[in-house]
Amino acid sequence: MEIFQYEPAGTSPNLTLQGPGFAHLAFEVDDLHAKQEEIIKRGGRDVGEAVTLSIEGEGSLTLLYIEDPEGNVLELQQWER
């Protein structure tokens, strides 16, 4: 679980990934694209494109943000070590 702190920007809700309050949940998955397809088939939608980062000494990490059918933002992570 990650907990972030942001400076208040106003009184209206901010539903962006960098906004105050609940932002997203992150899950490590074995097959990122298969999980993405499953979530979309169940009524979710893509929030962005998959991004792969090279982490020195750890391998590569592919990240993807997606909304579940209820509109909650999920971060899917797949490691290649």
GROMACS .gro file of C-alpha atoms in nm:
model
   81
    1MET     CA    1   0.000   0.000   0.000
    2GLU     CA    2   0.126   0.348  -0.086
    3ILE     CA    3   0.010   0.657   0.100
    4PHE     CA    4   0.067   0.994  -0.066
    5GLN     CA    5   0.025   1.343   0.070
    6TYR     CA    6  -0.071   1.639  -0.151
    7GLU     CA    7  -0.122   2.006  -0.085
    8PRO     CA    8  -0.492   2.098  -0.095
    9ALA     CA    9  -0.583   2.260  -0.427
   10GLY     CA   10  -0.941   2.358  -0.347
   11THR     CA   11  -1.267   2.226  -0.215
   12SER     CA   12  -1.394   2.032  -0.516
   13PRO     CA   13  -1.302   1.662  -0.548
   14ASN     CA   14  -1.002   1.589  -0.767
   15LEU     CA   15  -1.032   1.245  -0.922
   16THR     CA   16  -0.692   1.242  -1.092
   17LEU     CA   17  -0.410   1.003  -1.004
   18GLN     CA   18  -0.224   1.288  -0.833
   19GLY     CA   19  -0.522   1.432  -0.648
   20PRO     CA   20  -0.606   1.430  -0.278
   21GLY     CA   21  -0.790   1.135  -0.127
   22PHE     CA   22  -0.802   0.782  -0.263
   23ALA     CA   23  -0.589   0.760  -0.578
   24HIS     CA   24  -0.552   0.397  -0.681
   25LEU     CA   25  -0.472   0.039  -0.579
   26ALA     CA   26  -0.167  -0.140  -0.722
   27PHE     CA   27  -0.146  -0.512  -0.797
   28GLU     CA   28   0.140  -0.727  -0.925
   29VAL     CA   29   0.013  -0.964  -1.195
   30ASP     CA   30   0.175  -1.248  -1.390
   31ASP     CA   31   0.033  -1.143  -1.729
   32LEU     CA   32  -0.044  -0.771  -1.747
   33HIS     CA   33  -0.213  -0.775  -2.088
   34ALA     CA   34  -0.432  -1.078  -2.007
   35LYS     CA   35  -0.548  -0.907  -1.685
   36GLN     CA   36  -0.610  -0.585  -1.879
   37GLU     CA   37  -0.832  -0.771  -2.128
   38GLU     CA   38  -1.020  -0.943  -1.843
   39ILE     CA   39  -1.094  -0.612  -1.668
   40ILE     CA   40  -1.211  -0.451  -1.994
   41LYS     CA   41  -1.438  -0.749  -2.073
   42ARG     CA   42  -1.599  -0.703  -1.731
   43GLY     CA   43  -1.675  -0.334  -1.798
   44GLY     CA   44  -1.348  -0.158  -1.711
   45ARG     CA   45  -1.162   0.087  -1.933
   46ASP     CA   46  -0.805   0.187  -2.007
   47VAL     CA   47  -0.674   0.501  -1.835
   48GLY     CA   48  -0.338   0.513  -2.013
   49GLU     CA   49  -0.082   0.314  -2.207
   50ALA     CA   50   0.149   0.047  -2.065
   51VAL     CA   51   0.494   0.181  -1.970
   52THR     CA   52   0.805  -0.031  -1.917
   53LEU     CA   53   1.085   0.090  -1.690
   54SER     CA   54   1.428  -0.062  -1.651
   55ILE     CA   55   1.519  -0.084  -1.282
   56GLU     CA   56   1.893  -0.136  -1.234
   57GLY     CA   57   1.964  -0.456  -1.044
   58GLU     CA   58   1.596  -0.561  -1.044
   59GLY     CA   59   1.489  -0.607  -1.409
   60SER     CA   60   1.209  -0.440  -1.598
   61LEU     CA   61   0.874  -0.327  -1.463
   62THR     CA   62   0.570  -0.277  -1.685
   63LEU     CA   63   0.295  -0.055  -1.542
   64LEU     CA   64  -0.057   0.009  -1.664
   65TYR     CA   65  -0.340   0.218  -1.517
   66ILE     CA   66  -0.695   0.094  -1.575
   67GLU     CA   67  -1.039   0.157  -1.426
   68ASP     CA   68  -1.240  -0.132  -1.287
   69PRO     CA   69  -1.613  -0.154  -1.373
   70GLU     CA   70  -1.696   0.068  -1.072
   71GLY     CA   71  -1.456   0.344  -1.181
   72ASN     CA   72  -1.177   0.270  -0.931
   73VAL     CA   73  -0.828   0.324  -1.074
   74LEU     CA   74  -0.601   0.020  -1.059
   75GLU     CA   75  -0.229   0.005  -1.130
   76LEU     CA   76  -0.123  -0.329  -1.277
   77GLN     CA   77   0.246  -0.418  -1.242
   78GLN     CA   78   0.437  -0.698  -1.413
   79TRP     CA   79   0.802  -0.763  -1.329
   80GLU     CA   80   1.051  -0.935  -1.560
   81ARG     CA   81   1.357  -1.031  -1.360
   0.00000   0.00000   0.00000
